Amino acid sequence: MLRSIPAEAAGFNIARLTRHHKEANAMTQAFDLNIHALDAHHSLRAEAGTWLLDVREAHEVARVAYDVERFIHMPLSELQQRHGELPRNGKLIVACAAGGRSQQAMQFLLHRGHTQVCNLAGGMSAWMALGLPVRTAL
């Protein structure tokens, strides 16, 4: 039979562990460049300088597109040549189908001097799973 023993008896300092956990969370949040779909949707609606940059290919966007006001479509295959067209004075939420290509695009943009860039975690899959607005082909 298993029985629990107090953490202090096992040699754990609860206050120290709690403080370490809070510090680790603060550091993770400071460096976390992913944004949850609900937070992204809120930012796109509430913050005038926020843009959604969709890096999927044209045929993917033609099937289903993010239905947001400030939307830029620039396929990942064109990003290297066209990144100079992107706004630098606002926040870019980079999105794709599942989050992989947008992660690559975000890293590329960060290395090119964009400072307000984040990745839409889960991409279109996460967006649609939450019932957020999309436009579909008829």
PDB file of C-alpha atoms in Angstrom:
ATOM      1  CA  MET A   1       0.000   0.000   0.000  1.00  0.00           C
ATOM      2  CA  LEU A   2       1.279   3.468  -0.891  1.00  0.00           C
ATOM      3  CA  ARG A   3       1.085   6.255   1.609  1.00  0.00           C
ATOM      4  CA  SER A   4       2.011   9.867   1.222  1.00  0.00           C
ATOM      5  CA  ILE A   5       4.536  11.621   3.363  1.00  0.00           C
ATOM      6  CA  PRO A   6       4.852  15.367   3.842  1.00  0.00           C
ATOM      7  CA  ALA A   7       7.110  16.981   1.254  1.00  0.00           C
ATOM      8  CA  GLU A   8       9.276  18.494   3.983  1.00  0.00           C
ATOM      9  CA  ALA A   9       9.920  15.003   5.362  1.00  0.00           C
ATOM     10  CA  ALA A  10      11.115  13.901   1.946  1.00  0.00           C
ATOM     11  CA  GLY A  11      13.613  16.740   1.882  1.00  0.00           C
ATOM     12  CA  PHE A  12      11.662  19.199  -0.318  1.00  0.00           C
ATOM     13  CA  ASN A  13      11.462  22.866   0.553  1.00  0.00           C
ATOM     14  CA  ILE A  14       7.946  23.839  -0.599  1.00  0.00           C
ATOM     15  CA  ALA A  15       8.581  27.600  -0.492  1.00  0.00           C
ATOM     16  CA  ARG A  16      11.731  27.214  -2.583  1.00  0.00           C
ATOM     17  CA  LEU A  17      10.023  24.922  -5.106  1.00  0.00           C
ATOM     18  CA  THR A  18       7.061  27.312  -5.415  1.00  0.00           C
ATOM     19  CA  ARG A  19       9.346  30.316  -5.927  1.00  0.00           C
ATOM     20  CA  HIS A  20      11.399  28.404  -8.522  1.00  0.00           C
ATOM     21  CA  HIS A  21       8.213  27.373 -10.366  1.00  0.00           C
ATOM     22  CA  LYS A  22       6.977  31.000 -10.464  1.00  0.00           C
ATOM     23  CA  GLU A  23      10.353  32.234 -11.727  1.00  0.00           C
ATOM     24  CA  ALA A  24      10.476  29.516 -14.391  1.00  0.00           C
ATOM     25  CA  ASN A  25       6.954  30.386 -15.537  1.00  0.00           C
ATOM     26  CA  ALA A  26       7.845  34.078 -15.772  1.00  0.00           C
ATOM     27  CA  MET A  27      10.925  33.267 -17.864  1.00  0.00           C
ATOM     28  CA  THR A  28       8.941  30.920 -20.101  1.00  0.00           C
ATOM     29  CA  GLN A  29       6.237  33.515 -20.644  1.00  0.00           C
ATOM     30  CA  ALA A  30       8.821  36.175 -21.487  1.00  0.00           C
ATOM     31  CA  PHE A  31      10.347  33.962 -24.168  1.00  0.00           C
ATOM     32  CA  ASP A  32       7.199  32.170 -25.328  1.00  0.00           C
ATOM     33  CA  LEU A  33       6.621  33.253 -28.905  1.00  0.00           C
ATOM     34  CA  ASN A  34       3.493  31.148 -29.389  1.00  0.00           C
ATOM     35  CA  ILE A  35       0.010  32.575 -29.007  1.00  0.00           C
ATOM     36  CA  HIS A  36      -3.153  30.596 -28.324  1.00  0.00           C
ATOM     37  CA  ALA A  37      -5.886  30.932 -30.955  1.00  0.00           C
ATOM     38  CA  LEU A  38      -8.327  32.661 -28.561  1.00  0.00           C
ATOM     39  CA  ASP A  39      -5.672  35.185 -27.535  1.00  0.00           C
ATOM     40  CA  ALA A  40      -4.784  35.769 -31.190  1.00  0.00           C
ATOM     41  CA  HIS A  41      -8.434  36.352 -32.090  1.00  0.00           C
ATOM     42  CA  HIS A  42      -8.793  38.806 -29.221  1.00  0.00           C
ATOM     43  CA  SER A  43      -5.623  40.692 -30.253  1.00  0.00           C
ATOM     44  CA  LEU A  44      -6.764  40.886 -33.864  1.00  0.00           C
ATOM     45  CA  ARG A  45     -10.103  42.352 -32.795  1.00  0.00           C
ATOM     46  CA  ALA A  46      -8.863  44.691 -30.051  1.00  0.00           C
ATOM     47  CA  GLU A  47      -5.451  45.931 -31.197  1.00  0.00           C
ATOM     48  CA  ALA A  48      -5.463  48.100 -34.316  1.00  0.00           C
ATOM     49  CA  GLY A  49      -1.805  47.427 -35.145  1.00  0.00           C
ATOM     50  CA  THR A  50      -2.089  43.636 -35.078  1.00  0.00           C
ATOM     51  CA  TRP A  51      -2.036  41.682 -38.349  1.00  0.00           C
ATOM     52  CA  LEU A  52      -2.500  37.999 -39.124  1.00  0.00           C
ATOM     53  CA  LEU A  53       0.128  36.799 -41.596  1.00  0.00           C
ATOM     54  CA  ASP A  54      -0.978  33.555 -43.261  1.00  0.00           C
ATOM     55  CA  VAL A  55       1.994  31.715 -44.780  1.00  0.00           C
ATOM     56  CA  ARG A  56      -0.002  28.849 -46.308  1.00  0.00           C
ATOM     57  CA  GLU A  57      -0.036  28.344 -50.064  1.00  0.00           C
ATOM     58  CA  ALA A  58      -2.748  29.955 -52.203  1.00  0.00           C
ATOM     59  CA  HIS A  59      -4.686  26.727 -52.783  1.00  0.00           C
ATOM     60  CA  GLU A  60      -4.954  26.209 -49.000  1.00  0.00           C
ATOM     61  CA  VAL A  61      -6.211  29.739 -48.409  1.00  0.00           C
ATOM     62  CA  ALA A  62      -8.714  29.329 -51.257  1.00  0.00           C
ATOM     63  CA  ARG A  63     -10.290  26.359 -49.425  1.00  0.00           C
ATOM     64  CA  VAL A  64     -10.495  27.954 -45.982  1.00  0.00           C
ATOM     65  CA  ALA A  65      -9.175  31.320 -44.814  1.00  0.00           C
ATOM     66  CA  TYR A  66      -8.933  33.112 -41.505  1.00  0.00           C
ATOM     67  CA  ASP A  67     -11.804  35.606 -41.425  1.00  0.00           C
ATOM     68  CA  VAL A  68     -10.133  38.600 -39.803  1.00  0.00           C
ATOM     69  CA  GLU A  69     -10.014  42.251 -40.809  1.00  0.00           C
ATOM     70  CA  ARG A  70      -6.240  42.732 -40.872  1.00  0.00           C
ATOM     71  CA  PHE A  71      -5.076  39.766 -42.948  1.00  0.00           C
ATOM     72  CA  ILE A  72      -1.939  39.376 -45.049  1.00  0.00           C
ATOM     73  CA  HIS A  73      -1.384  36.363 -47.256  1.00  0.00           C
ATOM     74  CA  MET A  74       2.255  35.697 -48.068  1.00  0.00           C
ATOM     75  CA  PRO A  75       3.170  32.055 -48.691  1.00  0.00           C
ATOM     76  CA  LEU A  76       6.259  30.800 -46.917  1.00  0.00           C
ATOM     77  CA  SER A  77       7.720  30.070 -50.373  1.00  0.00           C
ATOM     78  CA  GLU A  78       7.637  33.846 -51.101  1.00  0.00           C
ATOM     79  CA  LEU A  79       8.576  35.196 -47.676  1.00  0.00           C
ATOM     80  CA  GLN A  80      12.302  35.556 -48.317  1.00  0.00           C
ATOM     81  CA  GLN A  81      11.692  37.744 -51.380  1.00  0.00           C
ATOM     82  CA  ARG A  82       8.694  39.699 -50.054  1.00  0.00           C
ATOM     83  CA  HIS A  83       9.231  40.153 -46.284  1.00  0.00           C
ATOM     84  CA  GLY A  84      10.074  43.826 -46.845  1.00  0.00           C
ATOM     85  CA  GLU A  85       6.388  44.416 -47.662  1.00  0.00           C
ATOM     86  CA  LEU A  86       5.317  43.511 -44.128  1.00  0.00           C
ATOM     87  CA  PRO A  87       4.453  46.208 -41.572  1.00  0.00           C
ATOM     88  CA  ARG A  88       7.138  46.790 -38.949  1.00  0.00           C
ATOM     89  CA  ASN A  89       5.191  49.091 -36.650  1.00  0.00           C
ATOM     90  CA  GLY A  90       2.639  46.514 -35.533  1.00  0.00           C
ATOM     91  CA  LYS A  91       2.348  43.003 -34.217  1.00  0.00           C
ATOM     92  CA  LEU A  92       2.404  40.069 -36.647  1.00  0.00           C
ATOM     93  CA  ILE A  93       0.672  36.832 -35.710  1.00  0.00           C
ATOM     94  CA  VAL A  94       2.074  34.275 -38.135  1.00  0.00           C
ATOM     95  CA  ALA A  95      -0.263  31.403 -39.010  1.00  0.00           C
ATOM     96  CA  CYS A  96      -0.417  28.304 -41.186  1.00  0.00           C
ATOM     97  CA  ALA A  97      -2.321  25.014 -41.101  1.00  0.00           C
ATOM     98  CA  ALA A  98      -0.843  23.440 -37.961  1.00  0.00           C
ATOM     99  CA  GLY A  99       1.938  25.740 -36.713  1.00  0.00           C
ATOM    100  CA  GLY A 100       5.085  24.341 -38.329  1.00  0.00           C
ATOM    101  CA  ARG A 101       5.511  26.655 -41.305  1.00  0.00           C
ATOM    102  CA  SER A 102       4.447  29.664 -39.266  1.00  0.00           C
ATOM    103  CA  GLN A 103       7.119  28.773 -36.686  1.00  0.00           C
ATOM    104  CA  GLN A 104       9.729  28.822 -39.488  1.00  0.00           C
ATOM    105  CA  ALA A 105       8.368  32.116 -40.816  1.00  0.00           C
ATOM    106  CA  MET A 106       8.383  33.673 -37.350  1.00  0.00           C
ATOM    107  CA  GLN A 107      12.030  32.683 -36.819  1.00  0.00           C
ATOM    108  CA  PHE A 108      12.933  34.080 -40.244  1.00  0.00           C
ATOM    109  CA  LEU A 109      11.223  37.403 -39.450  1.00  0.00           C
ATOM    110  CA  LEU A 110      12.822  37.661 -36.011  1.00  0.00           C
ATOM    111  CA  HIS A 111      16.240  37.207 -37.629  1.00  0.00           C
ATOM    112  CA  ARG A 112      15.354  39.980 -40.092  1.00  0.00           C
ATOM    113  CA  GLY A 113      14.645  42.504 -37.344  1.00  0.00           C
ATOM    114  CA  HIS A 114      10.919  42.148 -36.762  1.00  0.00           C
ATOM    115  CA  THR A 115      10.414  42.409 -33.016  1.00  0.00           C
ATOM    116  CA  GLN A 116       6.666  41.980 -32.551  1.00  0.00           C
ATOM    117  CA  VAL A 117       6.127  38.538 -34.067  1.00  0.00           C
ATOM    118  CA  CYS A 118       4.453  35.456 -32.629  1.00  0.00           C
ATOM    119  CA  ASN A 119       3.341  32.061 -33.890  1.00  0.00           C
ATOM    120  CA  LEU A 120      -0.304  30.971 -33.858  1.00  0.00           C
ATOM    121  CA  ALA A 121      -0.015  27.702 -31.918  1.00  0.00           C
ATOM    122  CA  GLY A 122      -1.853  24.941 -33.758  1.00  0.00           C
ATOM    123  CA  GLY A 123      -2.600  27.123 -36.782  1.00  0.00           C
ATOM    124  CA  MET A 124      -5.857  26.755 -38.674  1.00  0.00           C
ATOM    125  CA  SER A 125      -6.545  23.433 -36.959  1.00  0.00           C
ATOM    126  CA  ALA A 126      -6.640  25.079 -33.522  1.00  0.00           C
ATOM    127  CA  TRP A 127      -8.512  28.112 -34.885  1.00  0.00           C
ATOM    128  CA  MET A 128     -11.284  25.993 -36.378  1.00  0.00           C
ATOM    129  CA  ALA A 129     -11.459  23.635 -33.381  1.00  0.00           C
ATOM    130  CA  LEU A 130     -12.440  26.660 -31.285  1.00  0.00           C
ATOM    131  CA  GLY A 131     -15.072  27.762 -33.795  1.00  0.00           C
ATOM    132  CA  LEU A 132     -13.286  31.008 -34.627  1.00  0.00           C
ATOM    133  CA  PRO A 133     -14.349  32.769 -37.854  1.00  0.00           C
ATOM    134  CA  VAL A 134     -13.266  31.381 -41.228  1.00  0.00           C
ATOM    135  CA  ARG A 135     -14.232  31.915 -44.855  1.00  0.00           C
ATOM    136  CA  THR A 136     -14.702  28.807 -46.965  1.00  0.00           C
ATOM    137  CA  ALA A 137     -14.941  28.193 -50.701  1.00  0.00           C
ATOM    138  CA  LEU A 138     -18.481  27.740 -51.959  1.00  0.00           C
TER     139      LEU A 138
END
